[in-house]
């Protein structure tokens, strides 16, 4: 889409590995509105063939359950009182917070487990805490407009955030000082670095790189930086009134940080503020420059047939091992450090190495409910292992595997549990995944590499 619809330079157009944002944190850095268009294009043939019905802005509000089977899910259309009930043979939960689990009565876990329960090296010493959840982030898009002033109205909560400092943080929330996740030491990244000499905040999650264009095109970056992590109160499992408060405060934090950047942020030249920064909602599909919804790192998690523990994947938790635990029922792979952001219980980062790991099919299957599949962050991980299985490519792999498993079960007139429990059925299903291009294990030279 960029190559065909944007005035790119010849070099950018020829680049087979074009990164539209030229970000240093990821090879997948592009404007969300373009990604959304690509996803809709992918779905359109199935919709036009009558094989897919896409309902947007619908919130699940209830479920019909008979015994150990989910019969139907009821949705409310956002902004209306209208309801839609969808019946299906299989129900997949790919919601951000595992919303279907309490509605269907599926046994699940929320927050942080205790070490006594999981035996994990980095689990809580004391009792489990369902209110101990990772910070959420309300992202924003900023565009650089030299020679202009784009200062927003001073947010009502600005004075609070200007003075606030968490016990686990090296400076005020609105400041350049953050924490290096791996070491816990103070870390300062400049907003802009000359000639790429250091990794700066602007290019960290940049989603549009003006240098790719033949005509003068401003950079746009996505503000998903440590300064806008919100950890004052937990979101998931809170009452509707509490959720409203949490989401409003997370938005206020982001707006306060943007205002600080524009007005009070110390500059290398001795001045303060970057009024040239402008909130830019076009790339997000919003009017105010903030994302349409908060970024939520942690979900309710099913009590599953297989629970992925730190002992399965963590380097420190596997003394004497040279690789992650091999799962015979693998439906995919991932490779990322256990990366837990500061929590609503007042704890700082936990960022520790793992071995490249697999996704066990058993983590997608609830212990009891027969036809509900976890298709996202609601899989059977712990608070600790969620820190690497939450990574987007892993989450997408989970969704792909869950969809394939439901389709396979329908085609073969079997059940997901039977697919996992019967060696021949599991072998056939894994072969089908491989034919679809799903990688089930790491090559030997990568399997033992620490992350």
Coordinates of C-alpha atoms in Angstrom, one line a residue:
X1 CA 0.0 0.0 0.0
X2 CA 2.8 2.4 0.8
X3 CA 4.6 1.5 -2.5
X4 CA 1.5 2.0 -4.6
X5 CA -0.2 4.9 -2.9
X6 CA 2.5 7.0 -1.4
X7 CA 5.1 9.3 -3.2
X8 CA 8.1 7.3 -1.9
X9 CA 11.6 7.7 -3.1
X10 CA 12.9 5.2 -5.5
X11 CA 15.1 3.7 -2.8
X12 CA 12.3 3.3 -0.4
X13 CA 10.0 1.8 -3.1
X14 CA 12.6 -0.8 -4.0
X15 CA 13.4 -1.8 -0.4
X16 CA 12.0 -5.3 0.0
X17 CA 12.1 -4.8 3.8
X18 CA 10.6 -1.3 3.9
X19 CA 9.8 -0.1 7.4
X20 CA 7.5 2.9 6.9
X21 CA 8.4 4.5 10.2
X22 CA 12.0 3.5 10.2
X23 CA 11.7 2.8 14.0
X24 CA 14.4 1.1 16.0
X25 CA 12.2 -0.9 18.3
X26 CA 10.5 -3.0 15.7
X27 CA 10.5 -3.9 12.0
X28 CA 6.7 -3.4 12.0
X29 CA 6.3 0.3 12.3
X30 CA 3.5 1.9 10.2
X31 CA 0.5 4.2 10.6
X32 CA -2.3 2.3 12.4
X33 CA -4.9 3.6 9.9
X34 CA -3.0 2.0 7.1
X35 CA -2.7 -1.3 9.0
X36 CA -6.4 -1.1 9.6
X37 CA -7.1 -0.7 5.9
X38 CA -4.9 -3.7 5.1
X39 CA -6.8 -5.9 7.6
X40 CA -10.1 -4.8 6.1
X41 CA -8.9 -5.6 2.6
X42 CA -7.8 -9.0 3.8
X43 CA -11.3 -9.7 5.2
X44 CA -13.3 -8.2 2.4
X45 CA -13.3 -11.3 0.0
X46 CA -14.7 -13.4 2.8
X47 CA -17.4 -10.8 3.6
X48 CA -18.4 -10.5 -0.1
X49 CA -18.7 -14.3 -0.3
X50 CA -21.1 -14.3 2.6
X51 CA -18.7 -16.4 4.8
X52 CA -17.9 -13.6 7.3
X53 CA -20.0 -11.1 9.2
X54 CA -18.0 -8.3 10.8
X55 CA -19.7 -6.5 13.7
X56 CA -17.7 -3.5 14.9
X57 CA -18.2 -1.5 18.1
X58 CA -20.1 -4.3 19.8
X59 CA -19.5 -5.2 23.5
X60 CA -20.2 -8.6 24.9
X61 CA -22.7 -8.3 27.7
X62 CA -24.0 -11.9 28.4
X63 CA -23.7 -15.5 27.6
X64 CA -25.9 -18.5 27.4
X65 CA -24.2 -21.6 28.8
X66 CA -25.5 -25.1 29.1
X67 CA -23.4 -27.4 31.3
X68 CA -19.9 -27.2 30.0
X69 CA -20.8 -25.6 26.6
X70 CA -21.3 -22.0 25.6
X71 CA -24.4 -21.7 23.4
X72 CA -24.4 -18.1 22.5
X73 CA -22.9 -14.6 23.3
X74 CA -25.0 -11.5 23.5
X75 CA -23.5 -8.1 22.4
X76 CA -24.6 -4.5 22.8
X77 CA -24.0 -2.1 20.0
X78 CA -21.9 0.7 21.4
X79 CA -23.9 3.9 21.8
X80 CA -27.3 2.2 21.4
X81 CA -29.6 -0.1 23.5
X82 CA -29.8 -2.6 20.7
X83 CA -28.6 -6.2 21.3
X84 CA -27.4 -9.0 19.0
X85 CA -27.1 -12.6 20.1
X86 CA -24.7 -14.8 18.2
X87 CA -24.9 -18.6 18.4
X88 CA -21.9 -20.7 17.4
X89 CA -20.4 -24.2 17.8
X90 CA -17.1 -22.6 19.0
X91 CA -16.4 -19.3 20.7
X92 CA -13.0 -17.8 20.6
X93 CA -11.9 -15.1 23.2
X94 CA -9.6 -12.6 21.5
X95 CA -10.6 -9.7 23.7
X96 CA -8.1 -7.4 25.3
X97 CA -9.1 -8.4 28.8
X98 CA -10.6 -11.8 28.5
X99 CA -14.1 -10.4 28.7
X100 CA -15.8 -13.6 27.9
X101 CA -14.4 -15.6 30.8
X102 CA -16.5 -14.1 33.6
X103 CA -19.6 -14.0 31.3
X104 CA -19.3 -17.7 30.5
X105 CA -18.3 -18.8 33.9
X106 CA -15.0 -20.0 32.6
X107 CA -12.6 -20.5 35.5
X108 CA -9.8 -18.0 35.2
X109 CA -7.1 -16.0 37.0
X110 CA -6.5 -12.3 37.3
X111 CA -3.4 -10.4 38.5
X112 CA -0.3 -12.0 40.0
X113 CA -0.1 -15.5 41.4
X114 CA 1.9 -16.4 44.6
X115 CA 5.1 -18.4 44.5
X116 CA 3.4 -21.0 46.7
X117 CA 0.9 -21.6 43.8
X118 CA 3.2 -21.6 40.8
X119 CA 6.7 -22.3 42.2
X120 CA 8.0 -19.5 39.9
X121 CA 11.2 -17.8 40.9
X122 CA 9.8 -14.3 40.4
X123 CA 6.3 -14.8 41.6
X124 CA 5.0 -13.0 44.7
X125 CA 6.4 -14.1 48.0
X126 CA 3.1 -13.4 49.7
X127 CA -0.5 -14.2 48.7
X128 CA -1.8 -13.9 45.2
X129 CA -3.0 -10.4 44.3
X130 CA -5.7 -10.0 41.6
X131 CA -5.2 -6.2 41.7
X132 CA -1.5 -6.5 40.8
X133 CA -1.6 -5.8 37.1
X134 CA 0.8 -4.3 34.6
X135 CA 0.5 -0.6 33.7
X136 CA -1.8 0.4 30.8
X137 CA -0.8 3.1 28.3
X138 CA -3.0 5.5 26.4
X139 CA -0.9 6.2 23.3
X140 CA -0.8 9.4 21.2
X141 CA 0.6 10.4 17.8
X142 CA 2.9 13.4 17.5
X143 CA 3.9 15.3 14.4
X144 CA 6.9 17.6 14.1
X145 CA 6.0 21.1 12.7
X146 CA 9.1 23.4 12.7
X147 CA 8.3 27.0 13.2
X148 CA 4.8 26.5 14.6
X149 CA 3.3 26.5 18.1
X150 CA 0.7 23.8 18.8
X151 CA 0.4 23.9 22.6
X152 CA -2.7 22.2 23.9
X153 CA -4.8 23.5 26.7
X154 CA -3.3 22.8 30.1
X155 CA -4.8 19.5 31.4
X156 CA -6.7 19.7 34.6
X157 CA -4.5 17.0 36.2
X158 CA -1.3 18.6 35.0
X159 CA -0.2 19.8 38.5
X160 CA -0.7 16.4 40.0
X161 CA 1.3 14.6 37.3
X162 CA 4.0 17.3 37.3
X163 CA 4.7 16.6 40.9
X164 CA 4.0 12.8 41.1
X165 CA 6.8 10.4 41.5
X166 CA 6.4 6.6 42.2
X167 CA 8.7 5.0 44.8
X168 CA 10.1 2.7 42.1
X169 CA 10.8 5.5 39.6
X170 CA 14.0 7.6 39.5
X171 CA 12.3 11.0 39.0
X172 CA 9.0 12.7 38.4
X173 CA 6.6 11.0 36.1
X174 CA 6.8 13.9 33.7
X175 CA 10.5 14.0 33.1
X176 CA 13.4 12.5 31.1
X177 CA 14.5 10.1 33.8
X178 CA 13.1 6.6 33.4
X179 CA 14.2 3.1 34.4
X180 CA 16.2 0.7 32.3
X181 CA 14.0 -2.4 32.4
X182 CA 16.9 -4.9 32.4
X183 CA 19.0 -3.4 35.2
X184 CA 16.7 -1.1 37.1
X185 CA 19.2 1.7 36.7
X186 CA 18.2 5.2 35.7
X187 CA 17.9 5.8 32.0
X188 CA 17.6 9.1 30.1
X189 CA 16.9 9.1 26.4
X190 CA 16.8 12.5 24.5
X191 CA 13.8 13.4 22.4
X192 CA 16.0 13.9 19.4
X193 CA 19.5 12.6 18.8
X194 CA 21.7 14.0 16.0
X195 CA 22.8 11.5 13.3
X196 CA 21.4 8.5 15.1
X197 CA 24.3 8.6 17.6
X198 CA 22.1 7.3 20.4
X199 CA 18.7 5.7 20.5
X200 CA 16.3 8.5 21.0
X201 CA 12.6 8.7 21.9
X202 CA 11.5 10.2 18.6
X203 CA 12.7 7.3 16.5
X204 CA 11.8 4.7 19.1
X205 CA 8.3 4.1 17.8
X206 CA 8.2 6.4 14.8
X207 CA 5.4 5.4 12.5
X208 CA 6.1 7.7 9.5
X209 CA 9.6 8.5 8.4
X210 CA 9.7 11.6 6.2
X211 CA 12.9 10.6 4.6
X212 CA 11.1 7.9 2.7
X213 CA 9.1 10.5 0.7
X214 CA 10.0 12.4 -2.5
X215 CA 8.1 15.5 -1.2
X216 CA 8.6 17.2 2.2
X217 CA 6.7 15.0 4.6
X218 CA 6.9 15.5 8.4
X219 CA 7.8 12.6 10.7
X220 CA 5.1 11.1 13.0
X221 CA 5.9 9.2 16.1
X222 CA 3.8 7.1 18.4
X223 CA 4.1 8.0 22.1
X224 CA 4.2 4.7 23.9
X225 CA 7.0 5.6 26.2
X226 CA 7.6 4.9 29.9
X227 CA 6.4 8.3 30.9
X228 CA 2.9 7.5 29.9
X229 CA 2.6 4.1 31.6
X230 CA -0.4 4.4 34.0
X231 CA -0.1 2.3 37.2
X232 CA -2.1 4.1 39.9
X233 CA -5.1 1.7 39.8
X234 CA -5.9 -1.6 38.1
X235 CA -8.4 -1.7 35.2
X236 CA -9.3 -5.3 34.6
X237 CA -11.9 -6.6 37.1
X238 CA -12.8 -3.1 38.3
X239 CA -16.4 -1.8 38.6
X240 CA -17.8 0.2 35.7
X241 CA -17.3 3.4 37.7
X242 CA -13.7 2.5 38.6
X243 CA -13.0 1.7 35.0
X244 CA -14.2 5.1 33.9
X245 CA -11.9 6.7 36.4
X246 CA -8.9 4.6 35.4
X247 CA -9.3 5.3 31.7
X248 CA -9.8 9.0 32.3
X249 CA -6.7 9.2 34.4
X250 CA -4.7 7.3 31.8
X251 CA -5.8 9.8 29.1
X252 CA -5.0 12.7 31.4
X253 CA -1.5 11.4 32.1
X254 CA -0.8 11.2 28.3
X255 CA -2.2 14.7 27.7
X256 CA -0.2 16.0 30.6
X257 CA 3.0 14.5 29.2
X258 CA 2.3 16.0 25.8
X259 CA 1.7 19.4 27.5
X260 CA 4.9 19.0 29.5
X261 CA 6.8 18.2 26.3
X262 CA 5.4 21.3 24.6
X263 CA 6.0 23.7 27.5
X264 CA 8.3 22.6 30.3
X265 CA 10.6 19.8 29.0
X266 CA 14.2 20.8 29.4
X267 CA 16.0 21.2 26.0
X268 CA 19.7 20.6 25.4
X269 CA 20.1 24.2 24.3
X270 CA 19.0 25.4 27.8
X271 CA 15.5 26.3 26.8
X272 CA 12.3 24.6 27.8
X273 CA 9.5 23.0 25.7
X274 CA 8.9 21.9 22.2
X275 CA 5.8 23.8 21.0
X276 CA 6.6 22.5 17.5
X277 CA 5.1 19.1 18.5
X278 CA 1.5 18.7 17.4
X279 CA -1.0 15.9 18.3
X280 CA -1.9 14.2 15.0
X281 CA -5.0 12.1 15.0
X282 CA -5.4 11.4 11.3
X283 CA -3.1 8.3 11.5
X284 CA -5.1 7.0 14.4
X285 CA -8.5 7.7 13.2
X286 CA -9.2 10.2 16.0
X287 CA -9.8 13.9 16.3
X288 CA -7.7 14.5 19.4
X289 CA -4.4 12.7 18.5
X290 CA -4.9 10.0 21.2
X291 CA -5.5 6.4 20.4
X292 CA -9.0 5.1 20.2
X293 CA -8.5 2.9 23.2
X294 CA -5.9 2.2 25.9
X295 CA -3.1 -0.3 25.3
X296 CA -3.7 -3.1 27.8
X297 CA -0.8 -5.5 28.5
X298 CA -2.5 -8.1 30.7
X299 CA -5.7 -10.1 30.5
X300 CA -7.8 -12.4 32.6
X301 CA -6.2 -15.9 31.9
X302 CA -8.1 -19.2 31.6
X303 CA -7.3 -22.0 34.0
X304 CA -6.0 -24.2 31.3
X305 CA -5.0 -27.7 30.6
X306 CA -1.5 -26.5 30.3
X307 CA -0.2 -23.5 32.2
X308 CA 3.0 -22.0 30.9
X309 CA 5.3 -21.3 33.9
X310 CA 8.6 -19.4 34.3
X311 CA 10.2 -22.9 34.8
X312 CA 9.3 -23.7 31.2
X313 CA 11.0 -20.8 29.5
X314 CA 13.0 -18.6 31.9
X315 CA 16.8 -18.9 31.7
X316 CA 17.4 -18.3 35.4
X317 CA 14.5 -20.6 36.3
X318 CA 16.0 -23.5 34.3
X319 CA 19.4 -24.2 35.8
X320 CA 21.4 -26.7 33.8
X321 CA 19.1 -26.3 30.8
X322 CA 20.1 -24.9 27.4
X323 CA 16.6 -24.5 25.9
X324 CA 13.0 -23.9 26.8
X325 CA 10.8 -26.9 27.7
X326 CA 9.6 -28.7 24.6
X327 CA 5.8 -28.9 24.3
X328 CA 4.7 -32.0 22.3
X329 CA 1.4 -30.1 21.4
X330 CA 3.1 -27.0 20.1
X331 CA 0.9 -24.8 17.8
X332 CA 3.5 -22.0 17.4
X333 CA 6.6 -20.2 18.6
X334 CA 7.7 -17.0 20.2
X335 CA 10.9 -15.3 21.4
X336 CA 10.9 -12.4 23.8
X337 CA 12.2 -11.6 27.2
X338 CA 9.8 -11.8 30.2
X339 CA 9.0 -8.1 30.1
X340 CA 6.6 -6.9 32.9
X341 CA 5.9 -3.2 33.1
X342 CA 5.6 -1.5 36.4
X343 CA 2.5 -2.7 38.3
X344 CA -0.5 -1.3 40.1
X345 CA 0.9 -2.9 43.2
X346 CA 3.8 -0.5 43.2
X347 CA 6.5 -2.8 41.8
X348 CA 8.9 -1.7 39.0
X349 CA 10.0 -3.5 35.9
X350 CA 10.7 -7.2 35.7
X351 CA 12.7 -7.8 32.5
X352 CA 14.6 -11.1 32.4
X353 CA 15.9 -13.4 29.6
X354 CA 14.1 -16.4 28.2
X355 CA 14.9 -19.1 25.8
X356 CA 13.0 -19.1 22.4
X357 CA 9.8 -20.9 23.3
X358 CA 6.7 -22.8 22.0
X359 CA 3.0 -22.2 22.4
X360 CA 1.3 -25.3 23.8
X361 CA -2.1 -26.2 22.5
X362 CA -3.1 -27.0 26.0
X363 CA -2.7 -23.4 27.0
X364 CA -5.6 -22.5 24.6
X365 CA -8.0 -25.0 26.3
X366 CA -10.0 -24.3 29.4
X367 CA -10.0 -27.1 32.0
X368 CA -13.8 -27.4 31.9
X369 CA -15.6 -25.6 29.1
X370 CA -15.5 -27.6 25.9
X371 CA -16.0 -25.1 23.1
X372 CA -14.4 -21.9 24.4
X373 CA -10.9 -21.3 23.1
X374 CA -8.5 -18.6 24.3
X375 CA -7.3 -16.8 21.2
X376 CA -5.2 -14.0 22.6
X377 CA -3.7 -12.9 25.9
X378 CA -6.3 -14.9 27.8
X379 CA -4.3 -18.2 27.2
X380 CA -3.0 -20.2 30.2
X381 CA 0.1 -18.3 31.2
X382 CA 0.9 -16.8 34.6
X383 CA 1.4 -13.1 35.4
X384 CA 5.1 -13.8 34.9
X385 CA 5.0 -15.6 31.6
X386 CA 2.4 -13.3 30.2
X387 CA 5.3 -10.9 30.1
X388 CA 6.6 -12.6 26.9
X389 CA 3.5 -14.4 25.6
X390 CA 1.7 -11.0 25.4
X391 CA 4.1 -9.9 22.6
X392 CA 1.9 -9.2 19.5
X393 CA 3.4 -11.8 17.1
X394 CA 2.9 -14.4 19.8
X395 CA -0.7 -13.2 20.4
X396 CA -1.4 -13.3 16.7
X397 CA 0.0 -16.8 16.5
X398 CA -2.3 -17.9 19.3
X399 CA -5.3 -16.4 17.5
X400 CA -4.3 -18.1 14.2
X401 CA -3.9 -21.5 16.0
X402 CA -7.3 -21.1 17.8
X403 CA -9.1 -20.3 14.6
X404 CA -7.4 -23.3 12.8
X405 CA -8.3 -25.6 15.8
X406 CA -11.9 -24.6 15.7
X407 CA -12.2 -25.2 12.0
X408 CA -10.3 -28.5 12.2
X409 CA -12.6 -29.7 15.0
X410 CA -15.7 -28.9 12.9
X411 CA -14.3 -30.5 9.8
X412 CA -13.2 -33.7 11.6
X413 CA -16.3 -33.8 13.8
X414 CA -14.1 -33.9 16.9
X415 CA -13.3 -31.7 19.8
X416 CA -10.3 -29.5 20.6
X417 CA -9.6 -31.6 23.7
X418 CA -9.6 -34.8 21.6
X419 CA -7.3 -33.2 19.1
X420 CA -4.8 -32.7 21.9
X421 CA -5.3 -36.0 23.7
X422 CA -5.1 -38.3 20.6
X423 CA -1.6 -38.6 19.1
X424 CA -2.8 -39.2 15.6
X425 CA -5.3 -36.4 15.6
X426 CA -2.7 -34.0 17.1
X427 CA -0.2 -35.1 14.5
X428 CA -2.7 -34.4 11.7
X429 CA -3.6 -31.0 13.1
X430 CA 0.0 -30.0 13.5
X431 CA 0.7 -31.0 10.0
X432 CA -2.1 -28.8 8.8
X433 CA -0.7 -25.9 10.8
X434 CA 2.7 -26.5 9.1
X435 CA 1.0 -26.5 5.7
X436 CA -0.5 -23.2 6.6
X437 CA 2.9 -21.8 7.3
X438 CA 2.8 -21.9 11.1
X439 CA 6.2 -22.6 12.6
X440 CA 5.9 -25.1 15.4
X441 CA 9.5 -25.3 16.7
X442 CA 12.8 -23.4 16.5
X443 CA 15.8 -24.6 14.6
X444 CA 18.4 -26.1 16.8
X445 CA 20.8 -23.1 16.4
X446 CA 18.1 -20.7 17.6
X447 CA 16.5 -22.9 20.2
X448 CA 19.3 -22.6 22.7
X449 CA 19.9 -18.8 22.2
X450 CA 19.1 -16.8 25.2
X451 CA 17.0 -13.7 24.9

